[in-house]
Structure formats: C-alpha cells, structure tokens
PDB file of C-alpha atoms and ligand atoms in Angstrom:
ATOM      1  CA  MET A 217     166.926  14.969  97.743  1.00  0.00           C
ATOM      2  CA  THR A 218     169.825  16.404  99.744  1.00  0.00           C
ATOM      3  CA  GLN A 219     168.971  19.793  98.302  1.00  0.00           C
ATOM      4  CA  ILE A 220     165.381  19.608  99.568  1.00  0.00           C
ATOM      5  CA  SER A 221     166.318  18.510 103.056  1.00  0.00           C
ATOM      6  CA  HIS A 222     168.978  21.216 103.245  1.00  0.00           C
ATOM      7  CA  HIS A 223     166.373  23.827 102.439  1.00  0.00           C
ATOM      8  CA  ALA A 224     163.947  22.323 104.913  1.00  0.00           C
ATOM      9  CA  THR A 225     166.636  22.525 107.594  1.00  0.00           C
ATOM     10  CA  SER A 226     167.612  26.097 106.847  1.00  0.00           C
ATOM     11  CA  ASN A 227     163.954  27.143 106.786  1.00  0.00           C
ATOM     12  CA  ALA A 228     163.449  25.680 110.253  1.00  0.00           C
ATOM     13  CA  LEU A 229     166.601  27.425 111.448  1.00  0.00           C
ATOM     14  CA  ILE A 230     165.399  30.787 110.169  1.00  0.00           C
ATOM     15  CA  ARG A 231     161.972  30.199 111.724  1.00  0.00           C
ATOM     16  CA  HIS A 232     163.447  29.420 115.147  1.00  0.00           C
ATOM     17  CA  HIS A 233     165.782  32.399 114.932  1.00  0.00           C
ATOM     18  CA  MET A 234     162.865  34.639 114.025  1.00  0.00           C
ATOM     19  CA  ALA A 235     160.867  33.326 116.988  1.00  0.00           C
ATOM     20  CA  VAL A 236     163.740  34.089 119.385  1.00  0.00           C
ATOM     21  CA  LYS A 237     164.132  37.581 117.919  1.00  0.00           C
ATOM     22  CA  GLU A 238     160.426  38.191 118.420  1.00  0.00           C
ATOM     23  CA  ARG A 239     160.686  37.118 122.070  1.00  0.00           C
ATOM     24  CA  LEU A 240     163.644  39.470 122.470  1.00  0.00           C
ATOM     25  CA  CYS A 241     161.781  42.370 120.820  1.00  0.00           C
ATOM     26  CA  ALA A 242     158.769  41.872 123.064  1.00  0.00           C
ATOM     27  CA  ILE A 243     160.955  42.058 126.169  1.00  0.00           C
ATOM     28  CA  ASN A 244     162.951  45.024 124.845  1.00  0.00           C
ATOM     29  CA  ASP A 245     159.670  46.884 124.430  1.00  0.00           C
ATOM     30  CA  GLN A 246     158.163  45.748 127.714  1.00  0.00           C
ATOM     31  CA  TYR A 247     161.170  46.801 129.821  1.00  0.00           C
ATOM     32  CA  GLN A 248     162.199  49.726 127.589  1.00  0.00           C
ATOM     33  CA  ILE A 249     165.757  48.423 127.417  1.00  0.00           C
ATOM     34  CA  HIS A 250     168.137  51.080 126.042  1.00  0.00           C
ATOM     35  CA  PRO A 251     170.081  50.402 123.956  1.00  0.00           C
ATOM     36  CA  LYS A 252     168.185  47.329 122.876  1.00  0.00           C
ATOM     37  CA  ALA A 253     169.541  44.041 124.191  1.00  0.00           C
ATOM     38  CA  VAL A 254     171.728  42.048 121.820  1.00  0.00           C
ATOM     39  CA  LEU A 255     171.113  38.488 120.701  1.00  0.00           C
ATOM     40  CA  LEU A 256     174.259  36.377 120.610  1.00  0.00           C
ATOM     41  CA  ALA A 257     173.721  33.163 118.620  1.00  0.00           C
ATOM     42  CA  VAL A 258     175.708  30.381 120.309  1.00  0.00           C
ATOM     43  CA  SER A 259     176.833  28.213 117.417  1.00  0.00           C
ATOM     44  CA  LYS A 260     179.063  25.643 119.128  1.00  0.00           C
ATOM     45  CA  THR A 261     178.838  22.194 117.481  1.00  0.00           C
ATOM     46  CA  ARG A 262     176.890  23.748 114.543  1.00  0.00           C
ATOM     47  CA  PRO A 263     178.266  23.785 110.996  1.00  0.00           C
ATOM     48  CA  SER A 264     179.437  26.880 109.157  1.00  0.00           C
ATOM     49  CA  SER A 265     176.497  26.529 106.762  1.00  0.00           C
ATOM     50  CA  ASP A 266     174.069  27.222 109.650  1.00  0.00           C
ATOM     51  CA  ILE A 267     176.039  30.308 110.636  1.00  0.00           C
ATOM     52  CA  ALA A 268     176.025  31.553 107.026  1.00  0.00           C
ATOM     53  CA  THR A 269     172.260  31.003 106.811  1.00  0.00           C
ATOM     54  CA  LEU A 270     171.641  33.060 109.948  1.00  0.00           C
ATOM     55  CA  TYR A 271     174.091  35.740 108.898  1.00  0.00           C
ATOM     56  CA  GLN A 272     172.070  36.187 105.691  1.00  0.00           C
ATOM     57  CA  ALA A 273     168.986  36.488 107.924  1.00  0.00           C
ATOM     58  CA  GLY A 274     170.560  39.438 109.767  1.00  0.00           C
ATOM     59  CA  GLN A 275     172.300  37.746 112.706  1.00  0.00           C
ATOM     60  CA  GLY A 276     175.708  39.383 113.138  1.00  0.00           C
ATOM     61  CA  ASP A 277     177.010  38.122 116.514  1.00  0.00           C
ATOM     62  CA  PHE A 278     178.029  34.502 117.081  1.00  0.00           C
ATOM     63  CA  GLY A 279     179.460  32.805 120.183  1.00  0.00           C
ATOM     64  CA  GLU A 280     181.834  29.852 120.175  1.00  0.00           C
ATOM     65  CA  ASN A 281     183.166  27.738 123.066  1.00  0.00           C
ATOM     66  CA  TYR A 282     185.806  25.519 121.489  1.00  0.00           C
ATOM     67  CA  LEU A 283     188.795  27.215 119.942  1.00  0.00           C
ATOM     68  CA  GLN A 284     189.815  24.642 117.306  1.00  0.00           C
ATOM     69  CA  GLU A 285     186.243  24.289 116.100  1.00  0.00           C
ATOM     70  CA  ALA A 286     185.827  28.056 115.979  1.00  0.00           C
ATOM     71  CA  LEU A 287     189.018  28.618 113.986  1.00  0.00           C
ATOM     72  CA  ILE A 288     187.848  26.210 111.262  1.00  0.00           C
ATOM     73  CA  LYS A 289     184.480  27.974 110.965  1.00  0.00           C
ATOM     74  CA  MET A 290     186.134  31.389 110.938  1.00  0.00           C
ATOM     75  CA  SER A 291     188.333  30.423 108.010  1.00  0.00           C
ATOM     76  CA  GLU A 292     185.359  28.938 106.136  1.00  0.00           C
ATOM     77  CA  LEU A 293     183.361  32.127 106.780  1.00  0.00           C
ATOM     78  CA  ALA A 294     186.182  34.640 106.352  1.00  0.00           C
ATOM     79  CA  HIS A 295     184.215  36.400 103.590  1.00  0.00           C
ATOM     80  CA  LEU A 296     181.455  37.393 106.073  1.00  0.00           C
ATOM     81  CA  PRO A 297     182.029  40.289 108.521  1.00  0.00           C
ATOM     82  CA  ILE A 298     180.766  38.317 111.517  1.00  0.00           C
ATOM     83  CA  THR A 299     181.360  39.542 115.077  1.00  0.00           C
ATOM     84  CA  TRP A 300     182.861  36.575 116.949  1.00  0.00           C
ATOM     85  CA  HIS A 301     182.576  36.138 120.721  1.00  0.00           C
ATOM     86  CA  TYR A 302     184.659  33.645 122.654  1.00  0.00           C
ATOM     87  CA  ILE A 303     182.516  32.220 125.476  1.00  0.00           C
ATOM     88  CA  GLY A 304     184.450  29.101 126.474  1.00  0.00           C
ATOM     89  CA  HIS A 305     186.975  28.481 129.207  1.00  0.00           C
ATOM     90  CA  ILE A 306     190.336  30.094 128.404  1.00  0.00           C
ATOM     91  CA  GLN A 307     193.445  27.976 128.685  1.00  0.00           C
ATOM     92  CA  ARG A 308     196.638  29.924 129.084  1.00  0.00           C
ATOM     93  CA  ASN A 309     198.264  28.425 125.965  1.00  0.00           C
ATOM     94  CA  LYS A 310     195.277  29.409 123.780  1.00  0.00           C
ATOM     95  CA  THR A 311     195.295  33.150 124.391  1.00  0.00           C
ATOM     96  CA  LYS A 312     197.238  34.031 121.232  1.00  0.00           C
ATOM     97  CA  ASP A 313     194.676  32.490 118.883  1.00  0.00           C
ATOM     98  CA  ILE A 314     191.814  33.992 120.888  1.00  0.00           C
ATOM     99  CA  ALA A 315     193.390  37.466 120.851  1.00  0.00           C
ATOM    100  CA  THR A 316     194.033  37.208 117.122  1.00  0.00           C
ATOM    101  CA  HIS A 317     190.720  35.892 115.865  1.00  0.00           C
ATOM    102  CA  PHE A 318     187.915  37.091 118.142  1.00  0.00           C
ATOM    103  CA  ASP A 319     186.228  40.484 118.540  1.00  0.00           C
ATOM    104  CA  TRP A 320     184.926  39.804 122.052  1.00  0.00           C
ATOM    105  CA  VAL A 321     186.045  37.567 124.910  1.00  0.00           C
ATOM    106  CA  GLN A 322     183.349  37.036 127.533  1.00  0.00           C
ATOM    107  CA  THR A 323     185.187  34.705 129.902  1.00  0.00           C
ATOM    108  CA  VAL A 324     188.101  36.670 131.351  1.00  0.00           C
ATOM    109  CA  GLU A 325     188.503  35.676 134.992  1.00  0.00           C
ATOM    110  CA  ARG A 326     192.192  36.121 135.897  1.00  0.00           C
ATOM    111  CA  ASP A 327     194.741  38.922 135.454  1.00  0.00           C
ATOM    112  CA  ILE A 328     197.321  36.631 133.846  1.00  0.00           C
ATOM    113  CA  ILE A 329     194.840  35.826 131.071  1.00  0.00           C
ATOM    114  CA  ALA A 330     193.942  39.507 130.594  1.00  0.00           C
ATOM    115  CA  LYS A 331     197.634  40.445 130.301  1.00  0.00           C
ATOM    116  CA  ARG A 332     198.320  37.717 127.763  1.00  0.00           C
ATOM    117  CA  LEU A 333     195.299  38.715 125.646  1.00  0.00           C
ATOM    118  CA  ASN A 334     196.505  42.319 125.720  1.00  0.00           C
ATOM    119  CA  ASP A 335     200.088  41.446 124.786  1.00  0.00           C
ATOM    120  CA  GLN A 336     198.981  39.106 122.006  1.00  0.00           C
ATOM    121  CA  ARG A 337     196.284  41.294 120.444  1.00  0.00           C
ATOM    122  CA  PRO A 338     197.687  42.259 117.009  1.00  0.00           C
ATOM    123  CA  ASP A 339     198.530  45.964 116.697  1.00  0.00           C
ATOM    124  CA  GLU A 340     196.537  46.422 113.497  1.00  0.00           C
ATOM    125  CA  LEU A 341     193.301  45.299 115.193  1.00  0.00           C
ATOM    126  CA  PRO A 342     191.123  47.496 117.439  1.00  0.00           C
ATOM    127  CA  PRO A 343     191.184  46.730 121.185  1.00  0.00           C
ATOM    128  CA  LEU A 344     189.609  43.414 122.152  1.00  0.00           C
ATOM    129  CA  ASN A 345     186.232  43.798 123.881  1.00  0.00           C
ATOM    130  CA  VAL A 346     186.246  41.860 127.125  1.00  0.00           C
ATOM    131  CA  LEU A 347     183.749  40.863 129.769  1.00  0.00           C
ATOM    132  CA  ILE A 348     184.715  39.607 133.200  1.00  0.00           C
ATOM    133  CA  GLN A 349     183.047  36.303 133.975  1.00  0.00           C
ATOM    134  CA  ILE A 350     181.937  36.348 137.597  1.00  0.00           C
ATOM    135  CA  ASN A 351     181.535  33.270 139.752  1.00  0.00           C
ATOM    136  CA  ILE A 352     178.309  34.705 141.109  1.00  0.00           C
ATOM    137  CA  ASP A 353     177.157  31.602 142.957  1.00  0.00           C
ATOM    138  CA  ASP A 354     180.601  31.187 144.520  1.00  0.00           C
ATOM    139  CA  GLU A 355     180.919  27.581 143.484  1.00  0.00           C
ATOM    140  CA  MET A 356     184.243  25.810 143.857  1.00  0.00           C
ATOM    141  CA  SER A 357     183.825  23.934 140.597  1.00  0.00           C
ATOM    142  CA  LYS A 358     182.698  26.777 138.381  1.00  0.00           C
ATOM    143  CA  SER A 359     184.823  29.248 136.509  1.00  0.00           C
ATOM    144  CA  GLY A 360     184.694  32.966 137.037  1.00  0.00           C
ATOM    145  CA  CYS A 361     186.260  35.680 139.121  1.00  0.00           C
ATOM    146  CA  HIS A 362     185.287  35.723 142.800  1.00  0.00           C
ATOM    147  CA  ILE A 363     183.501  38.866 143.882  1.00  0.00           C
ATOM    148  CA  ASP A 364     186.180  39.822 146.405  1.00  0.00           C
ATOM    149  CA  GLU A 365     188.822  39.745 143.647  1.00  0.00           C
ATOM    150  CA  LEU A 366     186.771  41.733 141.176  1.00  0.00           C
ATOM    151  CA  ASP A 367     188.128  45.239 141.835  1.00  0.00           C
ATOM    152  CA  GLU A 368     191.729  44.099 141.391  1.00  0.00           C
ATOM    153  CA  LEU A 369     190.936  42.446 138.077  1.00  0.00           C
ATOM    154  CA  ILE A 370     189.067  45.539 136.847  1.00  0.00           C
ATOM    155  CA  LYS A 371     192.066  47.742 137.689  1.00  0.00           C
ATOM    156  CA  VAL A 372     194.373  45.460 135.725  1.00  0.00           C
ATOM    157  CA  ILE A 373     192.107  45.312 132.679  1.00  0.00           C
ATOM    158  CA  ILE A 374     191.513  49.050 132.452  1.00  0.00           C
ATOM    159  CA  SER A 375     195.275  49.617 132.520  1.00  0.00           C
ATOM    160  CA  LEU A 376     195.753  47.463 129.409  1.00  0.00           C
ATOM    161  CA  PRO A 377     195.607  49.465 126.144  1.00  0.00           C
ATOM    162  CA  LYS A 378     194.617  46.600 123.824  1.00  0.00           C
ATOM    163  CA  LEU A 379     191.601  45.577 125.930  1.00  0.00           C
ATOM    164  CA  THR A 380     188.319  47.440 126.394  1.00  0.00           C
ATOM    165  CA  LEU A 381     186.355  46.383 129.462  1.00  0.00           C
ATOM    166  CA  ARG A 382     182.751  46.231 128.259  1.00  0.00           C
ATOM    167  CA  GLY A 383     181.001  44.559 131.189  1.00  0.00           C
ATOM    168  CA  LEU A 384     180.220  41.364 133.044  1.00  0.00           C
ATOM    169  CA  MET A 385     179.089  37.854 132.184  1.00  0.00           C
ATOM    170  CA  ILE A 386     177.608  35.085 134.320  1.00  0.00           C
ATOM    171  CA  ILE A 387     176.462  31.488 133.974  1.00  0.00           C
ATOM    172  CA  PRO A 388     174.206  31.058 137.016  1.00  0.00           C
ATOM    173  CA  ASN A 389     172.864  27.939 138.700  1.00  0.00           C
ATOM    174  CA  LYS A 390     169.566  26.478 137.611  1.00  0.00           C
ATOM    175  CA  ASP A 391     167.378  29.271 138.919  1.00  0.00           C
ATOM    176  CA  GLY A 392     169.049  32.515 138.042  1.00  0.00           C
ATOM    177  CA  THR A 393     166.831  35.264 139.501  1.00  0.00           C
ATOM    178  CA  ASP A 394     168.900  35.924 142.588  1.00  0.00           C
ATOM    179  CA  ALA A 395     172.130  35.793 140.566  1.00  0.00           C
ATOM    180  CA  PHE A 396     170.687  38.163 137.934  1.00  0.00           C
ATOM    181  CA  VAL A 397     169.695  40.697 140.587  1.00  0.00           C
ATOM    182  CA  ARG A 398     173.066  40.566 142.350  1.00  0.00           C
ATOM    183  CA  THR A 399     175.015  40.813 139.092  1.00  0.00           C
ATOM    184  CA  LYS A 400     173.000  43.811 137.922  1.00  0.00           C
ATOM    185  CA  ALA A 401     173.761  45.546 141.238  1.00  0.00           C
ATOM    186  CA  LEU A 402     177.492  44.787 140.851  1.00  0.00           C
ATOM    187  CA  PHE A 403     177.368  46.051 137.276  1.00  0.00           C
ATOM    188  CA  ASP A 404     175.795  49.390 138.271  1.00  0.00           C
ATOM    189  CA  ASP A 405     178.194  49.778 141.180  1.00  0.00           C
ATOM    190  CA  ILE A 406     181.292  49.161 139.020  1.00  0.00           C
ATOM    191  CA  LYS A 407     180.068  51.504 136.322  1.00  0.00           C
ATOM    192  CA  ALA A 408     179.583  54.296 138.859  1.00  0.00           C
ATOM    193  CA  ARG A 409     182.794  53.773 140.850  1.00  0.00           C
ATOM    194  CA  PHE A 410     185.169  53.313 137.919  1.00  0.00           C
ATOM    195  CA  ASN A 411     183.478  55.823 135.637  1.00  0.00           C
ATOM    196  CA  LEU A 412     183.837  53.609 132.571  1.00  0.00           C
ATOM    197  CA  ALA A 413     182.308  55.124 129.455  1.00  0.00           C
ATOM    198  CA  GLN A 414     182.126  51.908 127.448  1.00  0.00           C
ATOM    199  CA  PHE A 415     181.003  49.635 130.280  1.00  0.00           C
ATOM    200  CA  ASP A 416     177.654  48.780 128.704  1.00  0.00           C
ATOM    201  CA  THR A 417     177.252  45.009 128.484  1.00  0.00           C
ATOM    202  CA  LEU A 418     175.708  42.601 130.949  1.00  0.00           C
ATOM    203  CA  SER A 419     175.776  39.147 129.367  1.00  0.00           C
ATOM    204  CA  MET A 420     173.293  36.888 131.126  1.00  0.00           C
ATOM    205  CA  GLY A 421     170.449  34.622 130.084  1.00  0.00           C
ATOM    206  CA  MET A 422     170.378  31.599 127.774  1.00  0.00           C
ATOM    207  CA  SER A 423     167.620  29.649 125.995  1.00  0.00           C
ATOM    208  CA  GLY A 424     165.875  28.620 129.215  1.00  0.00           C
ATOM    209  CA  ASP A 425     165.916  31.936 131.067  1.00  0.00           C
ATOM    210  CA  MET A 426     166.363  34.747 128.543  1.00  0.00           C
ATOM    211  CA  GLU A 427     163.166  36.589 129.489  1.00  0.00           C
ATOM    212  CA  GLN A 428     163.969  36.346 133.172  1.00  0.00           C
ATOM    213  CA  ALA A 429     167.506  37.663 132.612  1.00  0.00           C
ATOM    214  CA  LEU A 430     166.313  40.557 130.445  1.00  0.00           C
ATOM    215  CA  ALA A 431     163.707  41.496 133.032  1.00  0.00           C
ATOM    216  CA  HIS A 432     166.582  41.881 135.518  1.00  0.00           C
ATOM    217  CA  GLY A 433     168.843  44.049 133.382  1.00  0.00           C
ATOM    218  CA  SER A 434     170.644  41.767 130.946  1.00  0.00           C
ATOM    219  CA  THR A 435     171.808  43.549 127.771  1.00  0.00           C
ATOM    220  CA  MET A 436     172.972  40.427 125.924  1.00  0.00           C
ATOM    221  CA  VAL A 437     171.463  36.950 125.859  1.00  0.00           C
ATOM    222  CA  ARG A 438     173.487  33.959 124.647  1.00  0.00           C
ATOM    223  CA  VAL A 439     171.112  31.608 122.887  1.00  0.00           C
ATOM    224  CA  GLY A 440     171.981  28.225 121.392  1.00  0.00           C
ATOM    225  CA  THR A 441     169.289  25.565 121.754  1.00  0.00           C
ATOM    226  CA  ALA A 442     166.281  27.809 121.101  1.00  0.00           C
ATOM    227  CA  ILE A 443     167.772  28.764 117.721  1.00  0.00           C
ATOM    228  CA  PHE A 444     169.625  25.650 116.566  1.00  0.00           C
ATOM    229  CA  GLY A 445     167.782  22.877 118.415  1.00  0.00           C
ATOM    230  CA  LYS A 446     169.228  20.409 120.889  1.00  0.00           C
ATOM    231  CA  ARG A 447     172.954  19.700 120.709  1.00  0.00           C
ATOM    232  CA  ASP A 448     174.137  16.059 120.519  1.00  0.00           C
TER     233      ASP A 448
HETATM  234  C1  PLP B 243     176.250  26.726 125.319  1.00  0.00           C
HETATM  235  C2  PLP B 243     176.241  28.034 125.995  1.00  0.00           C
HETATM  236  C3  PLP B 243     175.141  28.906 125.868  1.00  0.00           C
HETATM  237  C4  PLP B 243     173.870  28.554 125.128  1.00  0.00           C
HETATM  238  O1  PLP B 243     173.076  27.696 125.906  1.00  0.00           O
HETATM  239  P1  PLP B 243     171.611  27.270 125.397  1.00  0.00           P
HETATM  240  O2  PLP B 243     170.984  26.730 126.633  1.00  0.00           O
HETATM  241  O3  PLP B 243     171.817  26.225 124.350  1.00  0.00           O
HETATM  242  O4  PLP B 243     170.931  28.470 124.883  1.00  0.00           O
HETATM  243  C5  PLP B 243     175.239  30.154 126.468  1.00  0.00           C
HETATM  244  N1  PLP B 243     176.333  30.524 127.158  1.00  0.00           N
HETATM  245  C6  PLP B 243     177.400  29.711 127.302  1.00  0.00           C
HETATM  246  C7  PLP B 243     178.582  30.180 128.072  1.00  0.00           C
HETATM  247  C8  PLP B 243     177.380  28.445 126.735  1.00  0.00           C
HETATM  248  O5  PLP B 243     178.440  27.633 126.909  1.00  0.00           O
END
C-alpha cells in the first residue's frame, strides 16, 4: 500500500516537473534565450526522496532556504552530484556551513557576509558562485542590497579570490514587471562597466511569474510550488 502511494506521488512529481520544463523550453525558444535559462528546483520543506526522484529525472540544480534542513538532505544525498544553491537569508554565524556545503549562494547582500564566505570557503573547493540579492523595490522590511550601495559591494566581491560573482537575484513585490525591467538594466550596466567575464546569471521569477521574468531577461527561475505542490 505504501509502495503504491509512493509511486503515485513520485509519478505526479515527475509529471509536474516535466510540465514546468516544457513551459521553460517554450519560453527559451520564443525569446531565443542564450544560453538557455536554468531551472532551479526549490526544494525547501520537501524530503530527500523527492529530490532524488527529480535528480533521476534530470534535474541537477536545487535551492534550499533553511540551513539545518539543507545539511540533513545533503548528507542523505551525498552520493548524488547535485548542484546546491543557498537562497535563504544569511545569518552571520551560518556562513561557515554555507561556504562549505553549497555551490552557489544567491542571497549575498552585505560585504561582511561576502568576506566571511570567502574566508571560510575550503581551499580544496572551487570558488563559490555568488549572486547579489538586490532590494529592487527599496522596501525597509525586505532583504537585499540597496541600489546605491551596489557598486561598493561588487568591488568587494570581485576582490575576493574564493568567490565568483555570477550575477544578480531579486524577489520582487507581487507584480514584478517593473522590477524585472529595472533589474535587467542594472545587470547589463554592471556587466559592461565591470567587464566581468562570468557575470551571466539573472535569477528572477518563481512559480507565479516565471514566464514574465523570462520575457524580461531572467536566466534562472526558482520554482517550488509548480513542481512540488503547495507547501504546508
Ligand atoms: C520559496 C522560494 C521560491 C519558490 O517559490 P514558489 O512560489 O514556490 O515557486 C523561490 N525563491 C525563493 C527565494 C524562495 O524562498
């Protein structure tokens, strides 16, 4: 009985994942996105078994928000060469574990955090890929680097040998169009002014607005609900 329902669940998961990939392919083709935009599966609150199922179905990139939860899944899935992205808020006392266990960190917003990640990245690992999270709607309550502090933070990050600045990330307000357009303009401007060869990632768009984000230049969508269903 448990066996049957487990299979039913993993079949539904693969079906939903396939549907999201098809939506992504359609947009990649429509807007001729080069290189093709990446799907990040946001697996917070989901069990390791779901991640393993999707990995077998070809999904290589997973995003996690909560460090303790992520570390447990990583140890359970250590046999799979998954690319792990940290997308949660970074507390100063958590940087060592983040620098040690993740491949990407999408939520860098302060120089002190960037310096700690650099200092704590193990020497035997390649540089940590980082995105600067921008507070694009300039909200007091939201995380992210303010636009007027962006250049300073970029200068710090590109001086750090164990970090590679790969791009920008945003979590916009309800309707993202204006934020998507402004972030894409910032992205192009930074790439031109700082002449960064590997600055290639614009992480914006989630389950509810992935098409809209991709239409405005996103190169990575972070999708949870549309793949895994509603979270509790
Ligand atoms: C949870 C989360 C997502 C996924 O959101 P869905 O609406 O479930 O697709 C994407 N990005 C971040 C930063 C998140 O915390």
